Coordinates of C-alpha atoms in Angstrom, one line a residue:
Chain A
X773 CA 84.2 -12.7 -217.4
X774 CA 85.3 -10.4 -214.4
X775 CA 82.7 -9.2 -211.8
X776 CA 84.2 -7.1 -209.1
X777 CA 81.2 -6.9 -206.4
X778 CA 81.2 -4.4 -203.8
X779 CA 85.0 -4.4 -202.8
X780 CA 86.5 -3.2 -199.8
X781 CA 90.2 -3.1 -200.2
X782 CA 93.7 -0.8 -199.6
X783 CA 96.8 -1.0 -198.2
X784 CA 98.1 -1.7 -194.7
X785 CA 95.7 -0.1 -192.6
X786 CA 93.9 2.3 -195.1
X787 CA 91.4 1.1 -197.1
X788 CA 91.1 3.5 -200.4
X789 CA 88.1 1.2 -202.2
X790 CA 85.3 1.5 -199.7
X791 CA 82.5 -0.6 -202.4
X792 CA 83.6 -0.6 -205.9
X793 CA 81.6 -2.7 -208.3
X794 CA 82.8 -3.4 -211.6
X795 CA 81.8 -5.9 -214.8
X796 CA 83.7 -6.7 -217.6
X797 CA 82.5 -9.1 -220.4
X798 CA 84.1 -11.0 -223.1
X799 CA 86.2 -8.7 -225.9
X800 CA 85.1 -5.7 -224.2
X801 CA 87.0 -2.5 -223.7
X802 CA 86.0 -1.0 -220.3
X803 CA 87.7 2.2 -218.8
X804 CA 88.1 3.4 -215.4
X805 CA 88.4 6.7 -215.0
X806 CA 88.1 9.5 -212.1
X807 CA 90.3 12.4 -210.0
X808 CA 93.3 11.5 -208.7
X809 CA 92.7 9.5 -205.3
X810 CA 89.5 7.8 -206.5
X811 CA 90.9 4.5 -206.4
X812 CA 91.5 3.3 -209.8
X813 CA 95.2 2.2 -209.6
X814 CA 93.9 0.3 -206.6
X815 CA 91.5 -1.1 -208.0
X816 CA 93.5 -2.8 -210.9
X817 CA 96.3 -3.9 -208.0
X818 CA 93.5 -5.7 -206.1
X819 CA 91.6 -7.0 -209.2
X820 CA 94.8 -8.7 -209.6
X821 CA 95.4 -9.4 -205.9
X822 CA 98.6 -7.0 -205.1
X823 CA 96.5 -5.5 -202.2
X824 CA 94.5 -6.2 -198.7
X825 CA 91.1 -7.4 -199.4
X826 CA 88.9 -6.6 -196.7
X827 CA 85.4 -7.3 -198.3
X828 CA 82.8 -7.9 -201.4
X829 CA 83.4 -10.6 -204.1
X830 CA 85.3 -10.9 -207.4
X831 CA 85.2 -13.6 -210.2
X832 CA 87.2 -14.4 -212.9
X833 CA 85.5 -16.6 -215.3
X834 CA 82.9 -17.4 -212.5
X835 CA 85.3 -18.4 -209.9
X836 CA 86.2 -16.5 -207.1
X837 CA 89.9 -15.2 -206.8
X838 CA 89.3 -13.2 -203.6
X839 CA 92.6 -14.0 -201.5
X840 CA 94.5 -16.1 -204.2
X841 CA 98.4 -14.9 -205.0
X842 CA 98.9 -12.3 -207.5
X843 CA 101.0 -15.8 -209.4
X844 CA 97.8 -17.7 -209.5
X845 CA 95.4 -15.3 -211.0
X846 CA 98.1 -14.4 -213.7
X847 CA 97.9 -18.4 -214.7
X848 CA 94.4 -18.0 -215.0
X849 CA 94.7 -16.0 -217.9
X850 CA 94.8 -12.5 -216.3
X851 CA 97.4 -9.9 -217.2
X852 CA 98.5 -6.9 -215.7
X853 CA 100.9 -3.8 -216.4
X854 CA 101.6 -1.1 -214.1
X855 CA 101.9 2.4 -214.6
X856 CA 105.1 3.0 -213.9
X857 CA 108.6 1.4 -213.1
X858 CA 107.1 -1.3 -215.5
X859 CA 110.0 -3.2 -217.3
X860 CA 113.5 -4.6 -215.3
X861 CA 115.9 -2.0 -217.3
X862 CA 118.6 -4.3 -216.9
X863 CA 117.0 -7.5 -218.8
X864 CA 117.2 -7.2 -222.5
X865 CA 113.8 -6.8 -224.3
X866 CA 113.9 -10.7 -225.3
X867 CA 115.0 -11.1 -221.3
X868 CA 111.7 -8.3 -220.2
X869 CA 109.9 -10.7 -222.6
X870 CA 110.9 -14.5 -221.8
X871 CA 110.4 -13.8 -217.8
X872 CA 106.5 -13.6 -218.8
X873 CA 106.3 -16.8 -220.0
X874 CA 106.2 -19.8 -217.5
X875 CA 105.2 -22.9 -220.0
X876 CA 107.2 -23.9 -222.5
X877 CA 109.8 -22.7 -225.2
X878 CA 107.8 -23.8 -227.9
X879 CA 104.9 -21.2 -226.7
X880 CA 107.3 -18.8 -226.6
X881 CA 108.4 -18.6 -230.0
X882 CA 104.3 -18.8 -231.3
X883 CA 103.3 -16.0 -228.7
X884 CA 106.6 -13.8 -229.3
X885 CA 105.1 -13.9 -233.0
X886 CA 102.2 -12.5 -232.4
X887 CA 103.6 -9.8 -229.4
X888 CA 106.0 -8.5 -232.5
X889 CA 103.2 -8.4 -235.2
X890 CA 101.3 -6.0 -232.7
X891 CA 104.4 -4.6 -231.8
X892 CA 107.1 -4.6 -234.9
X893 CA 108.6 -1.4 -233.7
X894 CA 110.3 -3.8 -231.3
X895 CA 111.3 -6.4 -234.0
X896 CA 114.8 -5.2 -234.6
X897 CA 115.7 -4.4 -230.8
X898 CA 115.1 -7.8 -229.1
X899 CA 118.4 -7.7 -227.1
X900 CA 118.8 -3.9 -226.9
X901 CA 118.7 -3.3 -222.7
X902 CA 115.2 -1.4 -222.1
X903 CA 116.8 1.0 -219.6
X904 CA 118.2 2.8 -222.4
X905 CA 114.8 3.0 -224.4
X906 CA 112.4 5.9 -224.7
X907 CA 109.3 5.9 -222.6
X908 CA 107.2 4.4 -225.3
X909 CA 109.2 1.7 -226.3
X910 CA 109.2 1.2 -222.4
X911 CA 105.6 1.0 -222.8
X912 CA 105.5 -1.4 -225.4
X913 CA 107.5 -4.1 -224.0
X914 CA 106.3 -3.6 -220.8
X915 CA 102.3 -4.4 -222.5
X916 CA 104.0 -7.1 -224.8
X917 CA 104.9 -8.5 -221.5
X918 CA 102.2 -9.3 -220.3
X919 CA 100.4 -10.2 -223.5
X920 CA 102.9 -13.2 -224.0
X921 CA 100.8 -15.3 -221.8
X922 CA 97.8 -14.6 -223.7
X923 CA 95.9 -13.0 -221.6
X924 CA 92.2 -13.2 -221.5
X925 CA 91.5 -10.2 -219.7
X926 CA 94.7 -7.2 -219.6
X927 CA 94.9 -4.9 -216.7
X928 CA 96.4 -1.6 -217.7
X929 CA 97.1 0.8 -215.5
X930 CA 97.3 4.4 -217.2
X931 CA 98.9 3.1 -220.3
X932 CA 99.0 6.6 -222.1
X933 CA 100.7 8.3 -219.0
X934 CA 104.0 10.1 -219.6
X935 CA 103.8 10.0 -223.5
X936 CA 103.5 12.4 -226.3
X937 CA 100.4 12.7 -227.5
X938 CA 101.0 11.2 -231.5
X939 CA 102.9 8.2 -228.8
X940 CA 99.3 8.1 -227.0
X941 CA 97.5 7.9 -230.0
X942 CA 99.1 5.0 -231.1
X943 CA 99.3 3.5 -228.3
X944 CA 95.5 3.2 -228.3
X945 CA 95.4 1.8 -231.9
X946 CA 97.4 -0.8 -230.6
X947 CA 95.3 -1.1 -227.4
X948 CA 92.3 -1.8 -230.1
X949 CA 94.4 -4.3 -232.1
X950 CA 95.1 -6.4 -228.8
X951 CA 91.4 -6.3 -228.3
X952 CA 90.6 -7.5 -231.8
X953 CA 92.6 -10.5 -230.9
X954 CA 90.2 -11.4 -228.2
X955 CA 91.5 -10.4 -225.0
X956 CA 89.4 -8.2 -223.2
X957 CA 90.6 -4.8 -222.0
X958 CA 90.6 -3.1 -218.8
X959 CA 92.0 0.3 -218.2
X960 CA 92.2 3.1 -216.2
X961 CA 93.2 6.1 -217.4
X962 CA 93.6 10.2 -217.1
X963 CA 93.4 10.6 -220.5
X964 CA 89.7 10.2 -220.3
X965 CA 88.2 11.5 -223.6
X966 CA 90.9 9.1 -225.9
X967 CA 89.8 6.1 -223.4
X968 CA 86.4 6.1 -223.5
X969 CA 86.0 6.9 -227.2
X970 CA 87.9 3.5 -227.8
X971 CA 85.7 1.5 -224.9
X972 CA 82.4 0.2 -225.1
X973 CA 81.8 1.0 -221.5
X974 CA 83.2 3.2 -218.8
X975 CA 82.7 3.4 -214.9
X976 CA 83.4 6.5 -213.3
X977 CA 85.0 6.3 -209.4
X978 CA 84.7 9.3 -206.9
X979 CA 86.5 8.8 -203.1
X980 CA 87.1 5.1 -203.6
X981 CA 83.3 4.9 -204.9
X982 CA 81.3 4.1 -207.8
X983 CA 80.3 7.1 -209.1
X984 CA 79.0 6.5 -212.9
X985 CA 78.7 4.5 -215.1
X986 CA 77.4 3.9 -218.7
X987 CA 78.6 3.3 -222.6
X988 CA 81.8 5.0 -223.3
X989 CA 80.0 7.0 -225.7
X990 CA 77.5 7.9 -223.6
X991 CA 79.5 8.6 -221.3
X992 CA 81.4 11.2 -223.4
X993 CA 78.5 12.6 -224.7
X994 CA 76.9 12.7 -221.1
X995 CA 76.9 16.5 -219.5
X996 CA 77.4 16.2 -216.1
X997 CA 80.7 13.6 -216.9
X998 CA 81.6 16.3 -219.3
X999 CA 81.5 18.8 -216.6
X1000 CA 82.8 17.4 -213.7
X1001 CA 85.7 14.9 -215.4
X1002 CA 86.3 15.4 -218.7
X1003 CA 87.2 19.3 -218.4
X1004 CA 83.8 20.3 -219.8
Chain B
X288 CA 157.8 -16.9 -201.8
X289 CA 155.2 -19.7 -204.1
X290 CA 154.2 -21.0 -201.1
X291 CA 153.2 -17.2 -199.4
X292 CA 151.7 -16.8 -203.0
X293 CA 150.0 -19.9 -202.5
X294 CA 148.7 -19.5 -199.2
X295 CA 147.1 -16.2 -200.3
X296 CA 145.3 -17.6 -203.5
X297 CA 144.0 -20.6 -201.0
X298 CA 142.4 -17.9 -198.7
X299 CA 141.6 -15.8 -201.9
X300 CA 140.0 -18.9 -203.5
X301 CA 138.3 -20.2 -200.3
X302 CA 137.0 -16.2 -199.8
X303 CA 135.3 -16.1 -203.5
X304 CA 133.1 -19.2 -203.2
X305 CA 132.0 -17.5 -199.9
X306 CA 131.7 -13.9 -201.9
X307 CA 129.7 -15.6 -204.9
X308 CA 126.9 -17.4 -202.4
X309 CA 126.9 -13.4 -200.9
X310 CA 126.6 -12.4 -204.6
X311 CA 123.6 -14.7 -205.7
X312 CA 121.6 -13.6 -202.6
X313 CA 122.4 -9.7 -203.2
X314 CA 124.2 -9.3 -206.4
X315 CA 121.3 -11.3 -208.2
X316 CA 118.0 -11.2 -206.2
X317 CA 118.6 -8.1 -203.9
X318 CA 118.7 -10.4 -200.9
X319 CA 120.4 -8.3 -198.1
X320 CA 122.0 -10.7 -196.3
X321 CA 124.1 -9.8 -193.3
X322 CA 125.3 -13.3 -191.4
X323 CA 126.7 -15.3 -194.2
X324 CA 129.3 -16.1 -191.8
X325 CA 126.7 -18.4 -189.9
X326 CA 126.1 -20.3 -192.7
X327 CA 130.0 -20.8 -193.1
X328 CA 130.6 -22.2 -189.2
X329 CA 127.4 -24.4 -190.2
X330 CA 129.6 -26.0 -193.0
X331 CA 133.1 -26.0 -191.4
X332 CA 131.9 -27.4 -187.8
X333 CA 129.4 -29.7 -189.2
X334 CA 131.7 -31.1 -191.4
X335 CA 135.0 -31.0 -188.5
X336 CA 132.2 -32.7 -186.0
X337 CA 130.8 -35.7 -188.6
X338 CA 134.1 -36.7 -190.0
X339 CA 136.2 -36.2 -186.9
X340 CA 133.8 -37.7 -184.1
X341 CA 131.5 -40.3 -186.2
X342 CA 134.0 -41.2 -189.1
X343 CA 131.5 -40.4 -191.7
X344 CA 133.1 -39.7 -195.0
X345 CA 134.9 -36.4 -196.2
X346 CA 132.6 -35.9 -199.1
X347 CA 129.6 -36.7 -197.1
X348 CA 130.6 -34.6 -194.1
X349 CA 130.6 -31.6 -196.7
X350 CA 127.6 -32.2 -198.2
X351 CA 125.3 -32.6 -194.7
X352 CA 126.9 -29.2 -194.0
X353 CA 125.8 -27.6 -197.4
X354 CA 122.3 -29.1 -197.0
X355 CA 122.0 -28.0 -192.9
X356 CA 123.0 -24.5 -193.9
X357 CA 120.6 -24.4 -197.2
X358 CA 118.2 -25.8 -194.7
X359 CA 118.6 -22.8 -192.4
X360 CA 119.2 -20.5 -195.0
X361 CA 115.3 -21.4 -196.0
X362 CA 114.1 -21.2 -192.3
X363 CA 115.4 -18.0 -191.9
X364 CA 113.9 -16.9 -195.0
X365 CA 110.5 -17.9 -195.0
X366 CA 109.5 -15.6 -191.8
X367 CA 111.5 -12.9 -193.1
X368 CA 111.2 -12.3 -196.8
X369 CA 107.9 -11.4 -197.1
X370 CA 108.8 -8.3 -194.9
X371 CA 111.2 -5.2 -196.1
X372 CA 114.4 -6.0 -196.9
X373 CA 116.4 -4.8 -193.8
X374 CA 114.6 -7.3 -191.2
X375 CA 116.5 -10.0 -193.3
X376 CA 119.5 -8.3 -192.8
X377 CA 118.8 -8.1 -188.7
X378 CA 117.9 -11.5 -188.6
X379 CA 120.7 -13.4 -190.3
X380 CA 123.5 -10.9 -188.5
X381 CA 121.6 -12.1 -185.2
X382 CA 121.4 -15.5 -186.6
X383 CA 124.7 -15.6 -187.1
X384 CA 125.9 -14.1 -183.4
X385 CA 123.6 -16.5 -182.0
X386 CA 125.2 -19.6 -183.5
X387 CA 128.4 -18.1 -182.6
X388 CA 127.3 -18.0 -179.4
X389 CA 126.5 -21.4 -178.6
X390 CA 129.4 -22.9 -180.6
X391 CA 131.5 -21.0 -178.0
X392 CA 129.2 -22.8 -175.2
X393 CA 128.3 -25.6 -176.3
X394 CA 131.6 -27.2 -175.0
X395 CA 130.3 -30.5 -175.0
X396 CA 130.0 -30.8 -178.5
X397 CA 132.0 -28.2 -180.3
X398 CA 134.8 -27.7 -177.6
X399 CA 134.0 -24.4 -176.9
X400 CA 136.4 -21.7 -177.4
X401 CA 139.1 -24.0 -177.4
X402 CA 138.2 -25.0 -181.0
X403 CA 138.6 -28.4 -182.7
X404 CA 142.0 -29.6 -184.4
X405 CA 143.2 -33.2 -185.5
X406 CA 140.4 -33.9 -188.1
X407 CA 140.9 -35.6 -191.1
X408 CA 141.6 -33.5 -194.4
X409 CA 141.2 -34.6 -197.7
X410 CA 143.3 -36.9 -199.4
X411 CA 146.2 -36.1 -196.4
X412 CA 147.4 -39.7 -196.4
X413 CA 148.2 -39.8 -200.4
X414 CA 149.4 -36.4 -200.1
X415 CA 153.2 -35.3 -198.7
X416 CA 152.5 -32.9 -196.1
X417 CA 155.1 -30.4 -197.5
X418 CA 153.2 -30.0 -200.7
X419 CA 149.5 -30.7 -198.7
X420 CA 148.8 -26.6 -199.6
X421 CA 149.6 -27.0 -203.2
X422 CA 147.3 -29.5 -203.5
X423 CA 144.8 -27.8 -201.5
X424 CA 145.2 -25.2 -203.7
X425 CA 144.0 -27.1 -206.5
X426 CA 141.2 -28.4 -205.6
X427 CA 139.6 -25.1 -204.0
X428 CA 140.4 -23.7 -207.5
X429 CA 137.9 -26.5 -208.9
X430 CA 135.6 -26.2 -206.4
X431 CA 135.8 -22.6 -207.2
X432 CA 135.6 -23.4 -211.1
X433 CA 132.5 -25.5 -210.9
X434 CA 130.4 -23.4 -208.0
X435 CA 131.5 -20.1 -210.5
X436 CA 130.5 -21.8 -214.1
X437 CA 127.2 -23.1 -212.3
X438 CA 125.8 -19.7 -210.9
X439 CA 126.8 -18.3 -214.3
X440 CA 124.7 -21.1 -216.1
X441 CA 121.9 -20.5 -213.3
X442 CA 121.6 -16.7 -213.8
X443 CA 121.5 -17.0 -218.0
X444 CA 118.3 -19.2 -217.1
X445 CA 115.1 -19.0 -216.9
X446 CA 115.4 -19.3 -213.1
X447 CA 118.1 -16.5 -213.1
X448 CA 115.7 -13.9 -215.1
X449 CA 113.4 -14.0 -212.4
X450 CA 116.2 -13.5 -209.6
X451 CA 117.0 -10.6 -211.4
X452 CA 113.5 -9.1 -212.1
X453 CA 112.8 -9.8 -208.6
X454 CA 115.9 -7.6 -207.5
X455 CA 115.1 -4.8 -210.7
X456 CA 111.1 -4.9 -209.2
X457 CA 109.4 -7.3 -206.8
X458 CA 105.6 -6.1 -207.5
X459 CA 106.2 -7.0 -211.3
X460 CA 107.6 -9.9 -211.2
X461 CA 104.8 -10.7 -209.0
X462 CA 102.4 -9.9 -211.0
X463 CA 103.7 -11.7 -213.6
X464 CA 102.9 -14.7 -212.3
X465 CA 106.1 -15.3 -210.4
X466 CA 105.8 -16.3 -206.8
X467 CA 108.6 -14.1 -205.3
X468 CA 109.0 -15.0 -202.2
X469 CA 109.6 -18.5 -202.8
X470 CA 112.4 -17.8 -205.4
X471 CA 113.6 -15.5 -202.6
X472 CA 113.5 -18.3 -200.5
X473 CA 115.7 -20.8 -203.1
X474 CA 118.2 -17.5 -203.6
X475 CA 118.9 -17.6 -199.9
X476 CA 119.0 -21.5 -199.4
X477 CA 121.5 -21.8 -202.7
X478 CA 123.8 -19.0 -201.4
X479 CA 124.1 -20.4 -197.8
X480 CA 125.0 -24.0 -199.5
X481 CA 127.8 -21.9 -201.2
X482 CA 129.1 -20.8 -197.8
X483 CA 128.7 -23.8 -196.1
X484 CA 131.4 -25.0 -199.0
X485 CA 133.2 -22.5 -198.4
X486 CA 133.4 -23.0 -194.7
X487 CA 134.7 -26.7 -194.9
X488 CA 137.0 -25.8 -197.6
X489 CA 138.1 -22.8 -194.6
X490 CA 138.1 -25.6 -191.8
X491 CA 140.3 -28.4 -193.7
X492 CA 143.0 -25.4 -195.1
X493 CA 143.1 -23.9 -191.0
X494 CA 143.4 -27.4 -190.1
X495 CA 141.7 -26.0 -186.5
X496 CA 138.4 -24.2 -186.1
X497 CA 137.0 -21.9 -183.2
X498 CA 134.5 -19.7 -182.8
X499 CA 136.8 -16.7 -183.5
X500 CA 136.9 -17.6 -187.3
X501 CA 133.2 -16.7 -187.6
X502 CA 133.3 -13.0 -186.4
X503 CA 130.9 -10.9 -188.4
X504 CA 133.7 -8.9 -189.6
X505 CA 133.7 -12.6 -192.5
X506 CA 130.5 -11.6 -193.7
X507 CA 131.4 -8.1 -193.9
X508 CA 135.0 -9.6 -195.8
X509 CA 132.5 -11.2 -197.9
X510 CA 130.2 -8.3 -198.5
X511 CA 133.7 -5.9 -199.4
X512 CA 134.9 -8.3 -202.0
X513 CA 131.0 -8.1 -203.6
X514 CA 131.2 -4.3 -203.5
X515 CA 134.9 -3.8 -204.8
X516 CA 134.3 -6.4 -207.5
X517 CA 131.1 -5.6 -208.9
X518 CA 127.4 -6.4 -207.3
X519 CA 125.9 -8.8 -209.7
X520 CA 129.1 -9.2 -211.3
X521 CA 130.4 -13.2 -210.2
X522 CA 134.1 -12.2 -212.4
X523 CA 134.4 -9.1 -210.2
X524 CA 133.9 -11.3 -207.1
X525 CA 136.7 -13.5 -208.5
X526 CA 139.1 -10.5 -209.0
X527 CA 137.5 -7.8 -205.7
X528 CA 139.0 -11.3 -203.7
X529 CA 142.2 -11.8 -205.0
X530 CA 142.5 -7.6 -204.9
X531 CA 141.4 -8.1 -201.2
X532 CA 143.5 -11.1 -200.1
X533 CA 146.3 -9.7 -201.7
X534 CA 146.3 -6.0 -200.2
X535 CA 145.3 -7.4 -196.3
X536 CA 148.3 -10.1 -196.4
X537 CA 150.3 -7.8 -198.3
X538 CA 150.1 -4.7 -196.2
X539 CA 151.6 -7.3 -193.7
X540 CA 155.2 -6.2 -195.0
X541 CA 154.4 -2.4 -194.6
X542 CA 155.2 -3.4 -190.8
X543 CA 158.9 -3.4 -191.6
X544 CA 158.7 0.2 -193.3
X545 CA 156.7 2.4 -190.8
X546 CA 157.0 3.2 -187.6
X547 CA 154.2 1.5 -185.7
X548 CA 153.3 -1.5 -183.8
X549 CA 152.1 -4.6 -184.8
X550 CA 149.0 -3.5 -183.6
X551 CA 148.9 -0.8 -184.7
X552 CA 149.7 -1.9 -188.6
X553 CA 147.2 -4.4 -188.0
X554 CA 144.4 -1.3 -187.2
X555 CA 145.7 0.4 -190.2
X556 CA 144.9 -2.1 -192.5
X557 CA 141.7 -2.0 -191.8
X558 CA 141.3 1.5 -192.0
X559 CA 142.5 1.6 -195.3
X560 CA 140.4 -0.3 -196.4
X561 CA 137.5 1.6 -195.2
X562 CA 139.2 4.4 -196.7
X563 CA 139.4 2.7 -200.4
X564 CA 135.7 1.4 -199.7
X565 CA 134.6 5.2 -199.1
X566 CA 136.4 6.2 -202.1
X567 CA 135.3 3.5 -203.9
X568 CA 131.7 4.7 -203.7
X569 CA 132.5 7.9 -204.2
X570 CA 134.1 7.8 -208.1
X571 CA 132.7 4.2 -208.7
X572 CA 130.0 2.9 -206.8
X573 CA 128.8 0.3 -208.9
X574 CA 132.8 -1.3 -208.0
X575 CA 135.2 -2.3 -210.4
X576 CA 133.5 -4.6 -212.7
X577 CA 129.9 -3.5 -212.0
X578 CA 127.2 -1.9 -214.4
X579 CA 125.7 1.2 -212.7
X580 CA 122.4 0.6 -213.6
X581 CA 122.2 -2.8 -211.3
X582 CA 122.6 -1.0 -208.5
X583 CA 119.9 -1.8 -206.6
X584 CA 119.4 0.9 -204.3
X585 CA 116.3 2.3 -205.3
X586 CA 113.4 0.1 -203.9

């Protein structure tokens, strides 16, 4: 579904990914993980085209997306939240909702459905203002977001930072249930061991670099990943 | 005394369709625009110039001048608002200086600084010239009532959310699937129409235009009556002009009480209302009819 093939990107005139190769099939959970300033946020913002491409090839559904706007690729069925500053406090949670959508009303109402049956907590607070909610609910509109499109592939970049632990749990059962639905996952995240227990694969990234990679299980059980990222 | 009143709520009214085209392009999407004067002198003198010189009508004359400015407005924007927001701010307050510029030059066409006087005005043959200003009154207050209910009806849509996600956070609206930039653009075209209106409504209530009337200190008129009222807040544009209007014609009686020159009254205006502006953001920045939390500072 998504193959990211040797990418070269970053920012103005750094480039943080020097050769990244990822793959993500259909349903699949994958989960990038590594020390701060591997690369990982970057990678989800240039997977979804927010960044300066400056080599290597990615596809989305076999066609390449290299150089298309961010507002393209999210009509081809990709979604994307990011880690932080991730919902317009201002706008209502109907308001944070309704500016995902760009077809019509009618898909609204079906998709809003099935954004509250994943997320009921939210049910009863539709036109609360989200800069007055907690950092999970934050959380949750801000993925519900991006799921009203119905996403075939979700970005998330860490979705468990900056929450309790019980919050992070659930967050990851609902991260599960989204994938149940058919839309396939990718995340990165600190929160390493919870991530790759729920992911049928991970890749591991090291100075903008791919570093491992291999079943998330594997991957947990593995020693030197256990040693050297996943505090032993 | 109604027709001093009446002269102030003209300005007042003519000054709050010029504030709300300032408040959709900041209040709304964050725009930070600093010439909106320019886009004023596009509407008065291309309206004065069409109607005066070529005989076109009123109504069209005012319309070619909303469409030249929105046409501008976009020009200006499209090399400028993928960059940070303060080179938008350099180029329109050049923009506008510019066009200032050649207005005063261009004699030829625009009669230079001697200005233009002796066009036609609405309606002035059906009219009585003593009660012209009553009249005028009137219909700025419509103008007023249908440019107000439209942005409100524009910003409660669909088109509006994204204005305002793109002023709460650019890189998610983006990634959304909103193409910012090109609602930035629309922001920025719509809100230099607005003062275009505003500018003809200005030239036919001056009944003579010059380049004098389109100092920056009008944008920065426009930009007080934003702040005072409310940012993002199109009722506290309505009330920060009539608060404005009224204290700078007002504070033209304090003359007879203090000791000072005409001149000198006239500077001390001014710097009271830099005072209250200062103190202003000190106890209530988010101005009188504001919410705090659309401030948008932080980006």
């Amino acid at each position: 579904m998504l193959r990211v093939d040797n990418v070269v990107a970053g920012y103005t005139d750094v480039d943080i990914l020097h050769g990244v190769s990822i793959q993500i099939d259909k349903n699949e959970i994958v989960t990038v993980i590594g020390p701060n300033g591997a690369g990982k946020s970057t990678l989800m913002k240039t997977i979804i085209g927010l960044t300066k491409f400056r080599g290597g090839e990615i596809l989305f559904g076999g066609e390449s997306i290299v150089g298309m706007r961010p507002d393209k690729i999210v009509r081809k069925g990709m979604g994307y939240v990011p880690q932080e500053r991730n919902i317009f406090p201002t706008l209502t949670v109907l308001e944070n909702l309704e500016i995902g959508v760009f077809v019509d009303r009618g898909c609204l109402d079906e998709n809003l459905g099935e954004v509250l049956r994943i997320f009921p907590e939210l049910r009863g607070r539709l036109h609360q203002k989200t800069g007055t909610m907690s950092g999970g609910e934050q959380k949750m509109v801000a993925v519900g977001r991006a799921l009203i499109t119905e996403p075939a592939l979700l970005l998330l970049d860490e979705p468990s930072s900056a929450l309790s632990p019980k919050l992070r749990d659930l967050l990851f059962q609902k991260i599960e249930a989204i994938n149940e639905t058919g839309t396939a996952i990718t995340m990165v995240e600190q929160n390493a061991k919870k991530a790759l227990a729920i992911s049928d694969r991970g890749y591991i990234l090291e100075m903008g670099k791919n570093r491992f990679e291999g079943e998330g299980k594997s991957l947990l059980e593995d020693a030197d990943v256990r040693g050297l990222y996943l505090g032993g | 005394m109604i027709d001093y009143l009446v002269t102030i709520l003209l300005i007042a009214g003519i000054y709050a369709i010029f504030a709300l085209g300032l408040n959709l392009e900041w209040g709304f999407t964050g725009l930070l625009n600093f010439g909106h004067v320019g886009f004023m002198a596009v509407g008065a003198y291309t309206t004065v110039l069409l109607s005066m010189n070529n005989g076109v009508p009123l109504l069209l004359s005012v319309l070619a001048g909303m469409v030249l400015a929105g046409l501008l407005g976009a020009f200006l924007g499209i090399p400028t608002l993928k960059l940070r927001a303060d080179y938008l701010a350099i180029v329109t307050i050049g923009f506008s200086e510019i066009l200032r510029y050649l207005l005063l030059n261009e004699e030829w066409l625009t009669n230079g600084p001697i200005g233009l006087c002796g066009f036609p005005r609405p309606f002035q043959d059906l009219v009585p010239i003593q009660s012209y200003n009553l009249f005028f009154l009137v219909v700025v207050l419509s103008v007023l009532v249908i440019i107000y209910s439209g942005i409100e009806l524009l910003i409660r849509s669909p088109w509006g959310r994204v204005l305002k996600s793109i002023r709460e956070n650019e890189e998610i609206a983006t990634s959304l699937g909103k193409h910012v930039f090109s609602y930035k653009v629309q922001s920025l075209a719509l809100g230099s129409m607005i003062a275009a209106l505003a500018g003809s409504l200005l030239a036919f209530y001056l009944q003579y235009i010059n380049p004098r009337n389109f100092m920056p200190i009008e944008t920065f008129y426009a930009w007080i009556i934003v702040v005072l009222g409310g940012s993002g807040n199109n009722k506290g544009v309505l009330l920060g002009a009539v608060l404005f209007w009224g204290f700078f014609s007002g504070s033209r009686f304090a003359q007879e009480y203090l000791p000072l020159s005409p001149t000198q009254v006239g500077s001390m205006r001014v710097m009271f209302i830099g005072l209250m502006l200062i103190i202003l953001m000190m106890f209530r920045p988010q101005g009188i009819l504001g919410k705090k939390e659309e401030l948008s500072l932080e980006r």
